[in-house]
Each structure stands twice: as C-alpha cells, then as structure tokens.
Amino acid sequence: MSYGSRAIVNLKNLQHNLSRVRELSPDSKILAMIKSDGYGHGFVHILNALDAADGFGVASIDEAMRLKEAGAKKPILIMRGFSDVAELELIAKHGFLAVIHDHSQLEILENIKLANAITVWLKVDTGMHRLGFMPDELKDVHEFLRANTNIKTVACLLSHFSDADSCEKVKTGEQLTQFNEVDIACPKSFANSAGIICWPAAHFDWVRPGIMLYGVTPISDKVGADYNLKPVMTLKSKLIAVKNITAGGCVGYGEKWRCPNDMRIGVVAIGYGDGYPRHAENGTPVLVNNISCPLVGRVSMDMLTVDLTNNPMAKVNDEVILWGEDLPVEIIAKCADTITYELLCQLTGRVRFTYV
Ligand SMILES: *Cc1c(COP(=O)(O)O)cnc(C)c1O
C-alpha cells in the first residue's frame, strides 16, 4: 500500500439502499438524487449502479451534461432549472427536465420560441422559503405553463421539507398540509430521505432519496443501520508514524492536546487537505486495525494524530478507517459539529477512489 487516503465505494451497498427505498415507498417512482458528484461518491459509477432508479436529480445543467456524457438514459431533472436563455436552450437541446420555481423563468419562457418544447416540474414553496411559488400563485402559474408552447408537459408538482430530520416535527406536518391543499391535477413529489423514512403520507408519485442511497440517515441521533441502510463509502488511510510522548507534552498545532500521562501517539496520513474535517474534536473515534482510538490534537492539512494507548500492537503502515462500514459517518459529523452531507461532499482530489 503505497498511498495515503482512499475512499472505497461499495456499489452493492448502494443498490441495497435503493431497494430499501423501494420497500419503504413501493407505490412511488424513484428520482435518485445524485447532485454534487453523487454526494461526493463519483457520478459515473453511481449512475451505472443506480440503473433501477426511474430518473436522476441534479442541481445544475453542468451536472446534467456530465451525466449525459456518462451515458445516462433515464430522465434527468435539474433542480435549479434555468436562470437565463442560454441555459434554457441547452435544456431543450438535450431533453433535460427543469424545475420551474421563479417568476423570472416565466418571463424567459414568454419571450422565446424553443425548437423543442420542454418537460417541467413545478415547485411550490410550502415553508422552506428557498425555491418555489407561493401556494396562492400556483393556479395562475400552472395555467401560464399549460398555455405556453415551449412547455410540453407539467409532469409533476413538487415541494421540499425544511426540517424533516425528526419523525415528529410539527413544521413537516404543516408543510404537508399546505401541499395537500394545492388543487392542481398532476403527479406529486415531496419526500427526500427523511420523508421516505418518517412520513409515508409524503411519498406521493415520486420520492427523491439522496443521503439514504449512500447508506446514511438524516434522522438525528440515528445511524443508517437503524433503518437497514448500508454505508457506501469507507474512508481509509494508514499510520505513518508511532511515537511515545511523555506526560505534559503537547501534540500538534496550538497545544490543543496536552498528554495527561505518558502516551503512545499514532500519526495518520490524512487531514483537512483530503477533506477530513478540521473541526473534529478530541475524542472523535478513528479505527486503527479495527480498534477504536480517539483523535487527539488539531487535525492538520496532511495528518492527524490518535491516542494508541489501547492499541499497543499498532505499527507503521497499519490500516486506519476514518468512517464507513464499522464507523458510521453520522458519528464523525456529530464530533465535527457538521452534517454527513458536508463530509461526504467535501473530499478533495487527493483521495483515491476505488469501486467494488
Ligand atoms: C438534495 C435534494 C433531495 C434529497 O435530499 P436528501 O436529504 O439527501 O434525501 C430531495 N429534493 C431536493 C429538492 C433536493 O435538493
């Protein structure tokens, strides 16, 4: 093993998680959300492994183009739609689906004659207050789209939850009520992963799983395994130095860790330059030869340090797991005061990816 950080991506687990989505929402079609390079797992491999999905969701035209180049055959929905004529023309040219969420898009549609009419999803703002028309505007917008010759069909009405990360949130129920009051005859879509897991009443015609496909749960204080989801990515590195430090010595930058007694410290070849979170606190678990060892000291760009007191056999070149199958990324996110989504998306080009 001659290199440092590696991400092993288990495509079987990805397919298992997709089948979990099918089990949980058997009457819905699945729009697999693979924006941001498949949540950091790599577009091309993710796309091929998710062959059984009914369509794919991405954020931007750029991402849609990359999927098409990778050979995508299923419908690709662009969640941000378009914001100028050039983007709209590309969408029409390539047959992408676009989300319509803002009046500025209607103006563009009014003043253009596309060679190929496009299929759109219409977004309603039920309380997230990010993208989407207000419920009371919707009937007019829908009428406008149906009459506009650039639009082939309004294929779906969608909305998005703002805090579905618990199965009891009042706000989620209120958003759902708002959505159900919309009186437009067309297929509907609401549920992200949290909605799929916690809110069967939000499943409708299309579900939009993202994070759960990667084996990770968005529900606070739970891990993927609690819902029979299997982690897709395992992030690994190795020990490159082992040393004994006497009591009182400080490890790493800024004296963030002072050894309370004589300690065996291991240096691991991964840091924030690879995407491991710099804010991971003292005590964040790291697996060295499958034994959990606490992180000590500040994470630096190329390295981090662990306490090997309970792992006396550990030696240079031994395997280290930062998150993955035996160490849920949900735990690391909590220790770093962030969310799993960010950790998965922020791995850098320094990490080598392997697909199994
Ligand atoms: C990213 C995204 C999803 C998927 O969310 P997860 O929490 O990852 O399941 C669903 N819908 C929209 C509009 C999104 O942007």
Short mmCIF file of C-alpha atoms and ligand atoms in Angstrom, two decimals:
data_model
loop_
_atom_site.label_atom_id
_atom_site.label_comp_id
_atom_site.label_asym_id
_atom_site.label_seq_id
_atom_site.Cartn_x
_atom_site.Cartn_y
_atom_site.Cartn_z
CA MET A 1 0.00 0.00 0.00
CA SER A 2 1.95 2.95 -1.27
CA TYR A 3 -0.51 5.81 -0.95
CA GLY A 4 -2.39 7.76 1.68
CA SER A 5 -6.11 8.45 1.74
CA ARG A 6 -8.52 6.21 -0.13
CA ALA A 7 -12.29 6.02 -0.46
CA ILE A 8 -13.67 2.55 -1.10
CA VAL A 9 -17.15 2.82 -2.65
CA ASN A 10 -19.32 -0.27 -2.31
CA LEU A 11 -21.79 -0.29 -5.19
CA LYS A 12 -23.59 -3.38 -3.88
CA ASN A 13 -24.49 -1.41 -0.77
CA LEU A 14 -25.70 1.43 -2.96
CA GLN A 15 -28.04 -0.97 -4.76
CA HIS A 16 -29.17 -2.43 -1.45
CA ASN A 17 -30.08 1.07 -0.25
CA LEU A 18 -32.01 1.74 -3.45
CA SER A 19 -34.00 -1.45 -2.85
CA ARG A 20 -34.68 -0.19 0.71
CA VAL A 21 -36.22 2.92 -0.84
CA ARG A 22 -38.43 0.66 -2.98
CA GLU A 23 -39.51 -1.30 0.10
CA LEU A 24 -40.34 1.83 2.06
CA SER A 25 -42.20 3.54 -0.78
CA PRO A 26 -43.45 0.71 -3.01
CA ASP A 27 -46.01 2.81 -4.89
CA SER A 28 -43.71 5.68 -5.83
CA LYS A 29 -41.25 6.17 -8.63
CA ILE A 30 -37.71 6.97 -7.56
CA LEU A 31 -35.83 10.08 -8.61
CA ALA A 32 -32.33 9.27 -7.32
CA MET A 33 -30.64 12.47 -6.17
CA ILE A 34 -27.05 12.32 -7.34
CA LYS A 35 -26.16 16.02 -7.31
CA SER A 36 -22.72 17.16 -6.21
CA ASP A 37 -20.94 14.25 -7.89
CA GLY A 38 -23.25 11.69 -6.33
CA TYR A 39 -22.84 13.21 -2.84
CA GLY A 40 -19.10 13.00 -3.36
CA HIS A 41 -19.07 9.33 -4.41
CA GLY A 42 -18.40 9.89 -8.15
CA PHE A 43 -21.08 10.46 -10.82
CA VAL A 44 -20.23 7.82 -13.36
CA HIS A 45 -20.11 4.77 -11.12
CA ILE A 46 -23.11 5.89 -9.09
CA LEU A 47 -25.14 6.44 -12.24
CA ASN A 48 -24.42 2.97 -13.58
CA ALA A 49 -25.09 1.24 -10.29
CA LEU A 50 -28.44 3.00 -9.89
CA ASP A 51 -29.81 1.63 -13.11
CA ALA A 52 -33.03 0.58 -11.34
CA ALA A 53 -33.98 4.17 -10.46
CA ASP A 54 -36.66 5.86 -12.59
CA GLY A 55 -34.80 9.14 -13.04
CA PHE A 56 -31.99 11.27 -11.65
CA GLY A 57 -31.93 14.61 -9.90
CA VAL A 58 -29.03 17.06 -10.14
CA ALA A 59 -28.59 20.69 -9.16
CA SER A 60 -27.31 22.28 -12.36
CA ILE A 61 -27.05 22.00 -16.13
CA ASP A 62 -23.36 21.35 -15.74
CA GLU A 63 -24.11 18.25 -13.70
CA ALA A 64 -26.81 17.14 -16.13
CA MET A 65 -24.34 17.41 -19.03
CA ARG A 66 -21.81 15.32 -17.15
CA LEU A 67 -24.42 12.63 -16.54
CA LYS A 68 -25.40 12.62 -20.17
CA GLU A 69 -21.77 12.28 -21.22
CA ALA A 70 -21.54 9.37 -18.81
CA GLY A 71 -24.32 7.67 -20.75
CA ALA A 72 -27.45 8.43 -18.69
CA LYS A 73 -30.59 7.19 -20.45
CA LYS A 74 -33.22 7.92 -17.80
CA PRO A 75 -34.80 11.37 -17.34
CA ILE A 76 -32.56 13.95 -15.64
CA LEU A 77 -34.26 16.67 -13.61
CA ILE A 78 -32.36 19.91 -12.93
CA MET A 79 -33.47 21.11 -9.51
CA ARG A 80 -32.43 24.74 -10.04
CA GLY A 81 -33.96 24.78 -13.53
CA PHE A 82 -32.59 27.62 -15.66
CA SER A 83 -31.95 31.28 -14.99
CA ASP A 84 -31.13 32.57 -18.47
CA VAL A 85 -31.91 31.90 -22.13
CA ALA A 86 -28.68 30.03 -22.82
CA GLU A 87 -29.41 27.55 -20.04
CA LEU A 88 -32.98 27.08 -21.23
CA GLU A 89 -31.79 26.38 -24.77
CA LEU A 90 -29.35 23.76 -23.51
CA ILE A 91 -32.13 22.10 -21.54
CA ALA A 92 -34.32 21.97 -24.65
CA LYS A 93 -31.49 20.74 -26.83
CA HIS A 94 -30.57 17.85 -24.52
CA GLY A 95 -34.06 16.94 -23.39
CA PHE A 96 -33.42 17.60 -19.70
CA LEU A 97 -36.30 18.23 -17.31
CA ALA A 98 -36.32 21.55 -15.48
CA VAL A 99 -37.82 22.74 -12.22
CA ILE A 100 -39.84 25.94 -12.60
CA HIS A 101 -39.70 27.84 -9.33
CA ASP A 102 -39.49 31.59 -10.01
CA HIS A 103 -41.27 34.32 -11.98
CA SER A 104 -38.08 35.23 -13.83
CA GLN A 105 -38.27 31.84 -15.54
CA LEU A 106 -41.80 32.57 -16.76
CA GLU A 107 -40.58 35.80 -18.33
CA ILE A 108 -37.88 33.91 -20.22
CA LEU A 109 -40.44 31.37 -21.43
CA GLU A 110 -42.77 34.11 -22.58
CA ASN A 111 -40.15 35.72 -24.80
CA ILE A 112 -38.64 32.74 -26.58
CA LYS A 113 -39.61 30.15 -29.17
CA LEU A 114 -37.75 26.92 -28.48
CA ALA A 115 -37.15 24.37 -31.22
CA ASN A 116 -38.11 21.58 -28.81
CA ALA A 117 -40.69 22.06 -26.08
CA ILE A 118 -39.51 21.01 -22.61
CA THR A 119 -41.00 19.00 -19.75
CA VAL A 120 -41.03 20.76 -16.41
CA TRP A 121 -41.70 20.10 -12.73
CA LEU A 122 -43.46 22.92 -10.92
CA LYS A 123 -42.23 23.81 -7.45
CA VAL A 124 -44.37 25.12 -4.63
CA ASP A 125 -42.96 26.77 -1.51
CA THR A 126 -44.73 25.22 1.47
CA GLY A 127 -42.48 26.79 4.12
CA MET A 128 -38.87 26.15 3.19
CA HIS A 129 -38.76 29.67 1.66
CA ARG A 130 -35.97 28.89 -0.70
CA LEU A 131 -37.23 27.90 -4.18
CA GLY A 132 -40.86 27.73 -5.31
CA PHE A 133 -44.03 29.73 -5.90
CA MET A 134 -46.34 30.54 -3.03
CA PRO A 135 -49.41 28.28 -2.91
CA ASP A 136 -51.79 31.10 -3.83
CA GLU A 137 -49.87 31.88 -7.03
CA LEU A 138 -49.81 28.34 -8.23
CA LYS A 139 -53.01 28.11 -10.21
CA ASP A 140 -52.04 31.08 -12.38
CA VAL A 141 -48.52 29.80 -12.92
CA HIS A 142 -49.85 26.38 -13.86
CA GLU A 143 -52.27 27.97 -16.35
CA PHE A 144 -49.45 30.01 -17.83
CA LEU A 145 -47.26 26.93 -18.30
CA ARG A 146 -50.05 24.90 -19.87
CA ALA A 147 -50.71 27.63 -22.39
CA ASN A 148 -47.04 28.26 -23.21
CA THR A 149 -45.92 26.49 -26.40
CA ASN A 150 -42.40 25.96 -25.05
CA ILE A 151 -43.79 23.60 -22.44
CA LYS A 152 -44.59 20.03 -23.43
CA THR A 153 -45.95 18.96 -20.03
CA VAL A 154 -46.02 19.95 -16.41
CA ALA A 155 -45.07 16.45 -15.32
CA CYS A 156 -45.05 16.88 -11.55
CA LEU A 157 -45.76 19.26 -8.70
CA LEU A 158 -43.01 19.23 -6.06
CA SER A 159 -42.10 20.75 -2.74
CA HIS A 160 -39.25 20.30 -0.26
CA PHE A 161 -39.14 19.78 3.52
CA SER A 162 -37.16 22.22 5.63
CA ASP A 163 -36.77 20.12 8.79
CA ALA A 164 -37.76 16.55 8.26
CA ASP A 165 -34.77 15.31 10.28
CA SER A 166 -37.00 14.13 13.09
CA CYS A 167 -40.09 11.99 12.76
CA GLU A 168 -42.10 14.35 15.00
CA LYS A 169 -41.52 17.86 13.67
CA VAL A 170 -44.66 19.97 13.64
CA LYS A 171 -43.36 22.06 10.74
CA THR A 172 -43.18 18.99 8.50
CA GLY A 173 -46.83 18.19 9.11
CA GLU A 174 -47.75 21.80 8.36
CA GLN A 175 -45.82 21.75 5.09
CA LEU A 176 -47.61 18.57 4.10
CA THR A 177 -51.00 20.13 4.86
CA GLN A 178 -50.14 23.15 2.69
CA PHE A 179 -49.11 20.82 -0.11
CA ASN A 180 -52.29 18.77 0.08
CA GLU A 181 -54.36 21.93 -0.20
CA VAL A 182 -52.89 22.73 -3.61
CA ASP A 183 -55.61 21.99 -6.11
CA ILE A 184 -53.79 21.10 -9.30
CA ALA A 185 -54.32 17.84 -11.12
CA CYS A 186 -50.87 16.43 -11.73
CA PRO A 187 -48.49 13.86 -10.21
CA LYS A 188 -46.83 14.96 -6.98
CA SER A 189 -43.47 14.68 -5.22
CA PHE A 190 -42.39 15.74 -1.73
CA ALA A 191 -40.26 13.22 0.15
CA ASN A 192 -36.48 13.41 0.48
CA SER A 193 -34.76 10.66 2.53
CA ALA A 194 -36.24 11.86 5.82
CA GLY A 195 -39.69 11.98 4.25
CA ILE A 196 -39.27 8.46 2.88
CA ILE A 197 -38.25 7.13 6.29
CA CYS A 198 -40.63 9.08 8.55
CA TRP A 199 -43.51 10.40 6.51
CA PRO A 200 -45.35 7.79 4.39
CA ALA A 201 -48.09 10.36 3.75
CA ALA A 202 -45.50 12.38 1.82
CA HIS A 203 -44.48 9.63 -0.59
CA PHE A 204 -46.90 10.55 -3.43
CA ASP A 205 -45.96 9.65 -7.04
CA TRP A 206 -42.22 10.33 -6.92
CA VAL A 207 -39.82 10.09 -3.97
CA ARG A 208 -36.44 11.87 -4.10
CA PRO A 209 -33.92 9.97 -1.98
CA GLY A 210 -30.44 11.43 -1.62
CA ILE A 211 -28.41 10.74 1.50
CA MET A 212 -30.09 7.40 2.28
CA LEU A 213 -28.91 5.96 -1.03
CA TYR A 214 -25.40 6.39 0.31
CA GLY A 215 -26.29 4.43 3.45
CA VAL A 216 -26.59 7.41 5.73
CA THR A 217 -29.64 8.56 7.66
CA PRO A 218 -30.65 12.20 8.02
CA ILE A 219 -32.61 11.42 11.19
CA SER A 220 -30.81 12.92 14.20
CA ASP A 221 -29.22 10.53 16.69
CA LYS A 222 -29.67 7.55 14.37
CA VAL A 223 -27.29 5.77 12.04
CA GLY A 224 -28.01 4.12 8.70
CA ALA A 225 -28.02 0.64 10.21
CA ASP A 226 -31.06 1.61 12.33
CA TYR A 227 -33.02 1.62 9.04
CA ASN A 228 -31.16 -1.26 7.42
CA LEU A 229 -29.12 1.08 5.24
CA LYS A 230 -25.53 0.14 4.44
CA PRO A 231 -22.71 2.70 4.22
CA VAL A 232 -21.46 3.05 0.66
CA MET A 233 -18.21 4.91 1.31
CA THR A 234 -15.39 3.80 3.56
CA LEU A 235 -12.64 6.39 4.01
CA LYS A 236 -9.26 4.89 4.81
CA SER A 237 -5.67 5.84 5.36
CA LYS A 238 -2.71 4.41 7.25
CA LEU A 239 -0.38 5.03 10.13
CA ILE A 240 2.87 6.68 9.08
CA ALA A 241 4.50 7.17 12.49
CA VAL A 242 4.12 5.88 16.04
CA LYS A 243 5.82 7.60 18.96
CA ASN A 244 5.91 7.77 22.74
CA ILE A 245 5.29 11.17 24.29
CA THR A 246 5.88 11.87 27.96
CA ALA A 247 3.23 13.37 30.21
CA GLY A 248 2.77 17.10 29.70
CA GLY A 249 3.88 17.09 26.04
CA CYS A 250 1.58 18.76 23.51
CA VAL A 251 0.62 17.08 20.24
CA GLY A 252 0.12 19.06 17.04
CA TYR A 253 -0.73 22.72 16.36
CA GLY A 254 -1.89 25.14 19.00
CA GLU A 255 -1.40 22.94 22.08
CA LYS A 256 -4.93 21.63 21.68
CA TRP A 257 -3.90 18.34 23.26
CA ARG A 258 -1.58 18.01 26.25
CA CYS A 259 -0.80 14.40 27.20
CA PRO A 260 -2.18 13.77 30.71
CA ASN A 261 0.27 10.86 31.10
CA ASP A 262 2.89 9.08 29.03
CA MET A 263 1.16 8.19 25.77
CA ARG A 264 1.63 6.32 22.55
CA ILE A 265 0.61 8.56 19.67
CA GLY A 266 -0.08 7.44 16.11
CA VAL A 267 0.19 9.77 13.11
CA VAL A 268 -2.33 9.08 10.31
CA ALA A 269 -1.80 10.16 6.70
CA ILE A 270 -5.00 12.14 6.22
CA GLY A 271 -6.00 15.70 7.09
CA TYR A 272 -8.26 18.55 6.05
CA GLY A 273 -6.38 18.72 2.75
CA ASP A 274 -8.11 15.41 1.97
CA GLY A 275 -11.46 16.59 3.30
CA TYR A 276 -11.34 15.18 6.81
CA PRO A 277 -13.00 17.87 8.98
CA ARG A 278 -10.56 20.15 10.76
CA HIS A 279 -13.12 20.74 13.48
CA ALA A 280 -13.28 17.10 14.58
CA GLU A 281 -12.91 17.34 18.35
CA ASN A 282 -10.59 15.48 20.71
CA GLY A 283 -12.05 12.03 21.19
CA THR A 284 -13.53 11.61 17.71
CA PRO A 285 -13.26 7.85 17.06
CA VAL A 286 -10.75 6.59 14.50
CA LEU A 287 -10.36 2.86 13.78
CA VAL A 288 -6.78 1.61 13.80
CA ASN A 289 -6.77 -2.08 12.87
CA ASN A 290 -10.47 -2.05 13.74
CA ILE A 291 -9.79 -0.84 17.28
CA SER A 292 -11.39 2.49 18.12
CA CYS A 293 -8.78 5.07 19.10
CA PRO A 294 -9.59 8.68 19.98
CA LEU A 295 -8.37 11.56 17.85
CA VAL A 296 -6.13 13.89 19.89
CA GLY A 297 -4.88 17.34 18.91
CA ARG A 298 -5.81 19.50 15.98
CA VAL A 299 -6.35 17.93 12.56
CA SER A 300 -3.68 19.36 10.25
CA MET A 301 -3.66 19.59 6.45
CA ASP A 302 -1.91 16.30 5.76
CA MET A 303 -2.10 14.41 9.03
CA LEU A 304 -4.00 13.76 12.19
CA THR A 305 -2.97 12.19 15.46
CA VAL A 306 -4.60 9.47 17.57
CA ASP A 307 -4.11 8.06 21.04
CA LEU A 308 -2.86 4.47 20.68
CA THR A 309 -2.88 3.70 24.42
CA ASN A 310 -5.47 0.96 23.98
CA ASN A 311 -3.87 -0.34 20.78
CA PRO A 312 -0.32 -1.39 21.75
CA MET A 313 0.27 -3.55 18.66
CA ALA A 314 -0.37 -0.73 16.16
CA LYS A 315 2.59 -0.02 13.87
CA VAL A 316 3.52 2.00 10.80
CA ASN A 317 1.51 1.09 7.66
CA ASP A 318 -1.40 -0.35 9.63
CA GLU A 319 -4.82 0.40 8.22
CA VAL A 320 -6.89 3.28 9.56
CA ILE A 321 -10.61 3.82 8.91
CA LEU A 322 -11.95 7.35 9.30
CA TRP A 323 -15.58 6.48 8.51
CA GLY A 324 -17.51 3.77 6.75
CA GLU A 325 -18.77 0.27 7.38
CA ASP A 326 -17.66 -0.08 11.00
CA LEU A 327 -17.65 3.59 11.89
CA PRO A 328 -20.79 5.50 10.86
CA VAL A 329 -20.10 8.88 9.28
CA GLU A 330 -23.05 10.16 11.33
CA ILE A 331 -20.84 9.87 14.44
CA ILE A 332 -17.96 11.75 12.83
CA ALA A 333 -20.31 14.52 11.65
CA LYS A 334 -21.55 14.96 15.20
CA CYS A 335 -17.99 15.11 16.59
CA ALA A 336 -17.11 17.73 13.97
CA ASP A 337 -20.25 19.80 14.54
CA THR A 338 -21.39 19.40 10.94
CA ILE A 339 -23.63 17.15 8.84
CA THR A 340 -22.85 13.96 6.97
CA TYR A 341 -23.75 15.61 3.65
CA GLU A 342 -20.90 18.07 4.02
CA LEU A 343 -18.35 15.43 5.00
CA LEU A 344 -19.19 13.23 2.02
CA CYS A 345 -19.21 16.12 -0.48
CA GLN A 346 -16.02 17.78 0.65
CA LEU A 347 -13.44 15.06 -0.02
CA THR A 348 -10.74 16.53 -2.23
CA GLY A 349 -8.92 15.33 -5.34
CA ARG A 350 -6.22 13.91 -3.11
CA VAL A 351 -8.41 10.96 -2.10
CA ARG A 352 -8.14 7.97 -4.42
CA PHE A 353 -11.45 6.31 -5.18
CA THR A 354 -11.89 2.58 -5.69
CA TYR A 355 -15.21 0.99 -6.66
CA VAL A 356 -16.12 -2.52 -5.55
C1 LIG B 1 -30.96 17.13 -2.35
C2 LIG B 1 -32.42 17.09 -2.51
C3 LIG B 1 -33.15 15.96 -2.13
C4 LIG B 1 -32.53 14.78 -1.43
O1 LIG B 1 -32.38 15.10 -0.06
P1 LIG B 1 -31.78 14.02 0.98
O2 LIG B 1 -31.98 14.67 2.30
O3 LIG B 1 -30.34 13.86 0.63
O4 LIG B 1 -32.55 12.78 0.79
C5 LIG B 1 -34.50 15.96 -2.41
N1 LIG B 1 -35.11 17.02 -3.01
C6 LIG B 1 -34.44 18.13 -3.34
C7 LIG B 1 -35.16 19.27 -3.96
C8 LIG B 1 -33.07 18.21 -3.10
O5 LIG B 1 -32.41 19.32 -3.44
#
